[in-house]
Amino acid sequence: MTIAEQIRQIAENARKASHRMARLSSGAKNDLLLAMAEALEAGSAGLIAANAKDLEAGAAKGLSAAMLDRLMLDDKRIKGMADALREVAALPDPVGEVTKMWKRPNDLMVGKMRIPLGVIGIVYEARPNVTADAAALCLKAGNSVILRGGSEAINSNRAIAAVLQNEMIKAGIPAEALAVIPFIEREGVLEMLKQEELIDLIIPRGGESLIRFVVEHSKIPVIKHYKGVCHVFVDASADFAMAERIIVNAKTQRPGVCNSLETLLIHKDAAPQFIPLIAAALGKLDVELRGDELFRAHAPQAKEATEQDWHEEFLDLILACRVVGSMDEAVDHINTYGSLHTEAIVTSDYANAQRFIREVNSSCVLVNASTRFADGNQLGLGAEIGISTTKLHSFGPMGLEDLTTQKFIVYGDGQVRD
């Protein structure tokens, strides 16, 4: 069979299996996830051996130390994958939930009920844990899932999937509901993205270039998250000690992640006192500051910011800084340069906080808290499949509910339409 024929067969099998998945009880799905967790831990030696092949090949290709670290599996990380499956099993099952109900004048009862999306395709890079995490979330929400991981992790992903599929077979659940594209050729991705009759949604997880490639070639709806240009606005009424804690955490705790701080906005009335404080604190942590003229007037050690810096997701210890004259100017800057990801305000003014929440056009808006909380686990979702900066059909960190849709249900008593 050609690659195109194999992808078509995988998608057809996943579609058939999705009908079975949609009928599974919460108990059956939870039991499956718990059994998968145990199997991952029991099979850790085999998983580590498969992962060693990927690490050896990656080193030979010259992958960076950071990439090799992302790729690496050990007993601790495998336990982390297993624990993540247990956490998903403990979450409420959204499938079948009736979210609202109302009565029409003709006594028809109309409602909306959550149902699985069907078949979800996930394209991701060199993080083997995504194989288990994504499978758990999609299966718990009653879907089939087709996984296409990065070529760097092909042996690890296939080994993890084999462990999970074995538990599905033991439970009498079709293993075709969890498929891994078994080859590394890019043609496999392209063919997967053509299966609009069989796959309901594509979720790419990785760098901006990967996501743009998927969006450009997909005939299937795509949940997009190009980058995280996240802002913190220090209002005139901000508590400076609080603002410093929040900014230091948002920028330096993990600078290479999508919810880290990239641009700092400071109200002009706070600038003379606050800028020297925050510049000193960040300087001690080796953060490179790039500021506009007003910022550099109070922090001469900062480099001059360019227009491109306002658009930039640095993913590094670099911070773009600007002084703004008003809340209007702060909101306009964010809505102009932001990526719809995460923004925060530090303020003691309730009205300003509420206005910031209403007017900032991003998927997660925080008041007096670090942008690093824009994460499914931190927000109480238990786990996330990714972060959407697309407003349809989900916006922000995506949990189990975001892997479902809703249908109308109508109860009648013999009514007919005039």
Coordinates of C-alpha atoms in Angstrom, one line a residue:
M1 CA 0.0 0.0 0.0
T2 CA 1.1 3.5 -0.7
I3 CA 1.5 6.1 2.1
A4 CA -1.7 7.7 0.9
E5 CA -3.6 4.4 1.0
Q6 CA -2.3 3.6 4.5
I7 CA -3.3 7.0 5.9
R8 CA -6.8 6.6 4.4
Q9 CA -7.1 3.2 6.0
I10 CA -5.9 4.5 9.4
A11 CA -8.5 7.3 9.2
E12 CA -11.3 5.0 8.1
N13 CA -10.5 2.7 11.0
A14 CA -10.4 5.6 13.5
R15 CA -13.8 6.8 12.3
K16 CA -15.4 3.4 12.8
A17 CA -13.7 3.1 16.2
S18 CA -15.0 6.5 17.2
H19 CA -18.6 5.2 17.1
R20 CA -17.6 2.7 19.8
M21 CA -15.7 5.3 21.8
A22 CA -18.8 7.6 21.9
R23 CA -20.8 4.8 23.5
L24 CA -18.3 3.9 26.3
S25 CA -19.4 4.6 29.9
S26 CA -17.3 6.9 32.1
G27 CA -16.4 3.9 34.2
A28 CA -15.0 1.9 31.2
K29 CA -13.0 4.9 30.0
N30 CA -11.6 5.6 33.5
D31 CA -10.7 1.9 34.0
L32 CA -8.9 1.9 30.7
L33 CA -6.8 5.0 31.6
L34 CA -5.9 3.6 34.9
A35 CA -4.8 0.3 33.3
M36 CA -2.8 2.3 30.8
A37 CA -1.0 4.1 33.6
E38 CA 0.0 0.9 35.2
A39 CA 1.2 -0.6 31.9
L40 CA 3.4 2.4 31.2
E41 CA 5.2 2.0 34.5
A42 CA 5.4 -1.7 34.2
G43 CA 6.8 -1.3 30.7
S44 CA 9.3 1.4 31.5
A45 CA 12.4 -0.7 30.6
G46 CA 11.1 -1.3 27.1
L47 CA 10.1 2.4 26.6
I48 CA 13.5 3.6 27.7
A49 CA 15.2 1.1 25.3
A50 CA 13.1 2.4 22.4
N51 CA 13.8 6.0 23.5
A52 CA 17.5 5.3 23.5
K53 CA 17.4 4.6 19.7
D54 CA 15.8 8.0 19.2
L55 CA 18.4 9.7 21.4
E56 CA 21.2 8.0 19.6
A57 CA 19.8 9.0 16.2
G58 CA 19.2 12.6 17.5
A59 CA 22.7 13.0 18.7
A60 CA 24.0 11.7 15.4
K61 CA 21.8 14.4 13.6
G62 CA 23.3 17.1 15.8
L63 CA 20.1 17.9 17.8
S64 CA 20.7 20.5 20.5
A65 CA 21.1 19.6 24.2
A66 CA 17.7 21.2 24.8
M67 CA 16.0 19.1 22.1
L68 CA 17.6 15.9 23.3
D69 CA 16.4 16.8 26.8
R70 CA 12.8 17.2 25.5
L71 CA 13.1 13.8 23.8
M72 CA 14.6 11.9 26.7
L73 CA 12.5 9.4 28.7
D74 CA 13.6 8.0 32.1
D75 CA 11.7 6.3 35.0
K76 CA 10.7 9.7 36.4
R77 CA 9.2 11.0 33.2
I78 CA 7.4 7.7 32.5
K79 CA 5.9 7.9 36.0
G80 CA 4.9 11.5 35.1
M81 CA 3.1 10.2 32.0
A82 CA 1.4 7.5 34.1
D83 CA 0.3 10.1 36.7
A84 CA -1.1 12.3 34.0
L85 CA -3.3 9.5 32.8
R86 CA -4.5 8.9 36.4
E87 CA -5.3 12.6 36.6
V88 CA -7.4 12.5 33.5
A89 CA -9.2 9.5 34.8
A90 CA -10.2 11.4 37.9
L91 CA -11.7 14.3 35.9
P92 CA -15.4 14.6 35.3
D93 CA -16.6 13.1 32.0
P94 CA -18.1 15.8 29.9
V95 CA -19.8 13.4 27.5
G96 CA -23.6 13.4 27.9
E97 CA -23.7 16.5 30.1
V98 CA -26.8 18.5 29.4
T99 CA -25.5 22.1 29.7
K100 CA -28.9 23.9 29.4
M101 CA -32.6 23.2 29.0
W102 CA -35.5 25.5 28.2
K103 CA -39.3 25.2 27.5
R104 CA -40.9 26.6 24.4
P105 CA -44.5 28.0 24.3
N106 CA -45.7 24.8 22.6
D107 CA -44.3 22.8 25.6
L108 CA -41.3 21.4 23.7
M109 CA -38.3 21.0 26.0
V110 CA -35.1 22.0 24.2
G111 CA -31.6 21.4 25.5
K112 CA -28.0 21.1 24.6
M113 CA -25.9 18.0 25.3
R114 CA -22.1 17.5 25.1
I115 CA -21.0 14.8 22.6
P116 CA -17.5 13.8 21.3
L117 CA -16.0 15.6 18.3
G118 CA -15.3 12.2 16.6
V119 CA -11.8 11.8 15.2
I120 CA -9.0 14.2 16.3
G121 CA -5.7 14.4 14.5
I122 CA -2.7 15.7 16.5
V123 CA 0.6 16.8 14.8
Y124 CA 3.4 17.4 17.3
E125 CA 7.2 17.6 17.7
A126 CA 9.8 15.8 19.8
R127 CA 8.0 15.3 23.1
P128 CA 7.1 11.6 23.6
N129 CA 4.9 12.4 26.7
V130 CA 2.4 14.1 24.3
T131 CA 1.6 10.7 22.9
A132 CA 0.2 9.5 26.2
D133 CA -1.3 12.9 27.3
A134 CA -3.1 13.5 24.0
A135 CA -4.4 10.0 23.8
A136 CA -5.7 10.1 27.3
L137 CA -7.6 13.4 26.8
C138 CA -9.1 12.4 23.5
L139 CA -10.2 9.0 24.6
K140 CA -11.7 10.3 27.9
A141 CA -13.8 12.7 25.8
G142 CA -15.0 9.8 23.7
N143 CA -13.0 10.4 20.6
S144 CA -10.6 8.5 18.4
V145 CA -7.2 10.1 18.0
I146 CA -4.6 9.9 15.2
L147 CA -1.1 10.9 16.4
R148 CA 1.7 12.1 14.2
G149 CA 4.8 12.9 16.3
G150 CA 8.1 14.2 15.2
S151 CA 10.5 12.0 13.3
E152 CA 13.0 12.4 16.2
A153 CA 10.7 10.5 18.5
I154 CA 9.3 7.8 16.2
N155 CA 10.6 4.8 18.2
S156 CA 9.5 6.3 21.5
N157 CA 6.0 7.2 20.2
R158 CA 5.4 3.8 18.6
A159 CA 6.5 2.0 21.8
I160 CA 4.2 4.2 24.0
A161 CA 1.3 3.7 21.7
A162 CA 1.8 -0.1 21.6
V163 CA 1.6 -0.2 25.4
L164 CA -1.6 1.8 25.4
Q165 CA -3.2 -0.1 22.5
N166 CA -2.5 -3.4 24.3
E167 CA -4.6 -2.3 27.2
M168 CA -7.4 -1.3 24.8
I169 CA -7.4 -4.7 23.3
K170 CA -7.5 -6.3 26.7
A171 CA -10.5 -4.2 27.6
G172 CA -12.3 -5.1 24.3
I173 CA -12.0 -1.5 23.1
P174 CA -10.9 -1.1 19.4
A175 CA -7.2 -0.2 19.3
E176 CA -7.9 1.7 16.1
A177 CA -9.2 4.5 18.3
L178 CA -5.6 5.3 19.1
A179 CA -3.5 5.4 16.0
V180 CA 0.1 6.5 15.4
I181 CA 1.2 7.4 11.9
P182 CA 4.0 4.8 11.5
F183 CA 6.3 6.5 9.1
I184 CA 8.3 9.7 9.2
E185 CA 7.9 11.0 5.6
R186 CA 6.2 14.4 5.4
E187 CA 3.8 12.9 2.9
G188 CA 2.2 11.2 5.8
V189 CA 1.3 14.6 7.3
L190 CA 0.1 15.9 4.0
E191 CA -2.2 12.9 3.4
M192 CA -3.5 13.1 6.9
L193 CA -4.5 16.8 6.4
K194 CA -6.6 15.8 3.3
Q195 CA -8.9 13.5 5.2
E196 CA -11.7 16.0 5.8
E197 CA -14.4 13.4 5.5
L198 CA -12.9 11.2 8.2
I199 CA -11.0 13.6 10.6
D200 CA -13.0 16.3 12.4
L201 CA -10.3 18.5 13.9
I202 CA -6.5 18.9 13.6
I203 CA -4.5 20.2 16.6
P204 CA -0.8 21.0 15.9
R205 CA 1.5 21.3 18.9
G206 CA 5.0 22.7 18.3
G207 CA 6.8 25.7 16.9
E208 CA 5.3 28.4 14.7
S209 CA 6.7 26.9 11.5
L210 CA 5.0 23.6 12.1
I211 CA 1.6 25.2 12.9
R212 CA 1.8 27.4 9.8
F213 CA 2.6 24.4 7.6
V214 CA -0.4 22.5 9.0
V215 CA -2.7 25.5 8.5
E216 CA -1.5 26.0 4.9
H217 CA -2.1 22.5 3.9
S218 CA -5.1 21.3 5.9
K219 CA -8.5 20.8 4.5
I220 CA -9.7 20.1 8.1
P221 CA -10.4 22.8 10.7
V222 CA -7.3 23.6 12.7
I223 CA -6.9 24.8 16.3
K224 CA -4.1 27.3 15.9
H225 CA -1.5 28.7 18.4
Y226 CA 1.2 30.4 16.5
K227 CA 3.1 32.0 19.4
G228 CA 2.7 33.6 22.8
V229 CA 3.5 37.3 22.8
C230 CA 2.4 37.8 26.4
H231 CA 2.2 41.2 28.2
V232 CA 2.1 42.5 31.8
F233 CA 0.7 46.1 32.3
V234 CA 1.8 47.8 35.5
D235 CA -1.0 50.3 36.2
A236 CA -0.4 53.6 38.0
S237 CA -2.0 52.2 41.2
A238 CA 0.0 48.9 41.2
D239 CA 1.7 47.6 44.3
F240 CA 5.3 47.7 43.2
A241 CA 6.5 44.8 45.3
M242 CA 3.7 42.7 43.9
A243 CA 4.4 43.8 40.3
E244 CA 8.1 42.9 40.8
R245 CA 7.3 39.4 42.0
I246 CA 4.8 38.8 39.1
I247 CA 7.2 40.2 36.4
V248 CA 10.2 38.2 37.7
N249 CA 8.2 35.0 37.8
A250 CA 6.5 35.6 34.4
K251 CA 9.8 36.3 32.6
T252 CA 12.4 34.1 34.4
Q253 CA 10.7 31.0 35.8
R254 CA 10.7 29.3 32.4
P255 CA 11.5 31.8 29.7
G256 CA 11.3 29.3 26.9
V257 CA 7.5 28.5 27.2
C258 CA 4.6 30.1 25.4
N259 CA 3.1 31.8 28.6
S260 CA 6.2 33.5 29.6
L261 CA 6.3 37.4 29.6
E262 CA 7.6 39.0 26.5
T263 CA 6.5 42.7 26.7
L264 CA 6.3 44.8 29.8
L265 CA 4.1 48.0 29.7
I266 CA 4.3 50.5 32.5
H267 CA 2.0 53.5 33.2
K268 CA 3.9 56.8 32.9
D269 CA 2.9 57.7 36.5
A270 CA 4.5 54.6 37.8
A271 CA 7.6 54.8 35.6
P272 CA 10.0 57.0 37.6
Q273 CA 9.8 54.9 40.7
F274 CA 9.1 51.4 39.3
I275 CA 11.4 51.2 36.3
P276 CA 14.7 51.5 38.4
L277 CA 13.3 48.8 40.7
I278 CA 12.3 46.3 38.1
A279 CA 15.4 47.0 35.9
A280 CA 17.7 46.2 38.8
A281 CA 15.8 43.0 39.8
L282 CA 15.8 41.7 36.2
G283 CA 19.4 42.7 35.7
K284 CA 20.5 40.5 38.6
L285 CA 18.8 37.6 36.7
D286 CA 20.6 38.4 33.4
V287 CA 17.5 39.6 31.6
E288 CA 18.3 41.7 28.6
L289 CA 16.0 44.8 28.5
R290 CA 15.0 46.5 25.3
G291 CA 13.1 49.7 26.0
D292 CA 11.5 52.7 24.3
E293 CA 12.9 56.2 24.9
L294 CA 10.8 56.8 28.0
F295 CA 11.8 53.5 29.6
R296 CA 15.5 54.0 28.9
A297 CA 15.3 57.5 30.5
H298 CA 14.9 55.6 33.8
A299 CA 17.0 52.5 32.8
P300 CA 19.9 53.6 30.7
Q301 CA 21.4 50.1 30.7
A302 CA 18.5 49.0 28.5
K303 CA 19.0 48.6 24.7
E304 CA 16.8 50.5 22.3
A305 CA 13.7 48.6 21.4
T306 CA 12.8 48.2 17.7
E307 CA 9.4 47.9 16.1
Q308 CA 10.1 44.2 15.6
D309 CA 10.6 43.7 19.4
W310 CA 6.9 44.4 20.1
H311 CA 6.0 41.5 17.8
E312 CA 8.6 39.1 19.2
E313 CA 8.2 35.9 21.1
F314 CA 11.8 35.8 22.5
L315 CA 11.5 32.5 24.4
D316 CA 14.7 33.7 26.1
L317 CA 15.9 36.1 28.9
I318 CA 15.0 39.1 26.8
L319 CA 12.2 41.6 27.6
A320 CA 10.7 44.4 25.5
C321 CA 9.6 47.4 27.7
R322 CA 7.5 50.4 27.0
V323 CA 6.0 53.3 29.0
V324 CA 2.4 54.1 28.1
G325 CA 0.4 57.2 29.0
S326 CA -2.9 55.6 29.8
M327 CA -5.0 52.4 30.0
D328 CA -6.2 53.1 26.5
E329 CA -2.6 53.1 25.2
A330 CA -1.8 49.8 27.1
V331 CA -4.9 48.1 25.7
D332 CA -4.3 49.4 22.2
H333 CA -0.7 48.1 22.3
I334 CA -1.8 44.7 23.4
N335 CA -4.5 44.4 20.9
T336 CA -2.1 45.6 18.1
Y337 CA 0.9 43.5 18.9
G338 CA -0.4 40.6 21.0
S339 CA -1.0 37.0 19.8
L340 CA -4.3 36.4 21.6
H341 CA -2.5 34.3 24.2
T342 CA -2.2 35.7 27.7
E343 CA -2.1 39.2 29.3
A344 CA -2.0 40.5 32.9
I345 CA -2.6 43.7 34.7
V346 CA -1.1 44.7 38.1
T347 CA -3.4 47.2 39.7
S348 CA -5.1 48.2 42.9
D349 CA -8.0 49.9 41.0
Y350 CA -11.0 47.5 40.6
A351 CA -12.5 49.5 37.8
N352 CA -9.3 49.4 35.8
A353 CA -9.0 45.6 36.4
Q354 CA -12.5 45.1 35.1
R355 CA -11.9 47.3 32.1
F356 CA -8.7 45.4 31.3
I357 CA -10.6 42.1 31.5
R358 CA -13.3 43.3 29.2
E359 CA -11.2 45.1 26.6
V360 CA -8.1 43.0 26.1
N361 CA -8.7 40.6 23.2
S362 CA -6.8 37.5 24.4
S363 CA -7.7 34.0 25.5
C364 CA -6.5 34.4 29.1
V365 CA -6.5 37.6 31.1
L366 CA -5.2 37.8 34.6
V367 CA -5.4 40.4 37.4
N368 CA -2.5 40.6 39.8
A369 CA -1.1 37.2 38.8
S370 CA 1.7 35.8 36.6
T371 CA 1.1 34.9 33.0
R372 CA 2.6 31.5 33.9
F373 CA -0.8 30.5 35.2
A374 CA -2.2 30.3 31.6
D375 CA -2.0 26.5 31.7
G376 CA -4.7 23.9 31.8
N377 CA -3.5 22.2 35.0
Q378 CA -3.0 25.5 36.8
L379 CA -6.5 26.7 35.8
G380 CA -8.1 23.6 37.2
L381 CA -8.7 21.7 33.9
G382 CA -6.6 18.8 35.1
A383 CA -4.7 18.6 31.8
E384 CA -4.8 20.3 28.5
I385 CA -4.5 19.2 24.9
G386 CA -2.9 22.6 24.0
I387 CA -3.7 26.3 24.0
S388 CA -5.9 27.8 21.3
T389 CA -5.5 31.3 20.1
T390 CA -8.3 30.6 17.6
K391 CA -11.8 31.8 18.7
L392 CA -13.6 28.9 17.0
H393 CA -14.4 26.5 18.6
S394 CA -12.2 26.9 21.7
F395 CA -10.2 29.8 23.1
G396 CA -7.3 29.4 25.5
P397 CA -6.1 26.2 27.3
M398 CA -8.1 23.3 26.0
G399 CA -9.3 20.6 28.5
L400 CA -11.8 17.8 28.1
E401 CA -14.8 19.9 27.4
D402 CA -13.0 21.5 24.5
L403 CA -12.7 18.0 22.9
T404 CA -16.5 17.8 22.7
T405 CA -19.2 19.7 20.9
Q406 CA -22.8 20.2 21.7
K407 CA -26.0 19.0 19.9
F408 CA -29.6 20.0 20.4
I409 CA -31.9 17.6 22.1
V410 CA -35.7 18.1 22.0
Y411 CA -38.4 16.4 24.1
G412 CA -41.9 16.5 22.9
D413 CA -45.4 15.1 23.6
G414 CA -46.7 14.7 20.1
Q415 CA -46.2 18.3 18.9
V416 CA -46.3 19.0 15.2
R417 CA -45.5 22.3 13.5
D418 CA -48.3 24.4 12.1

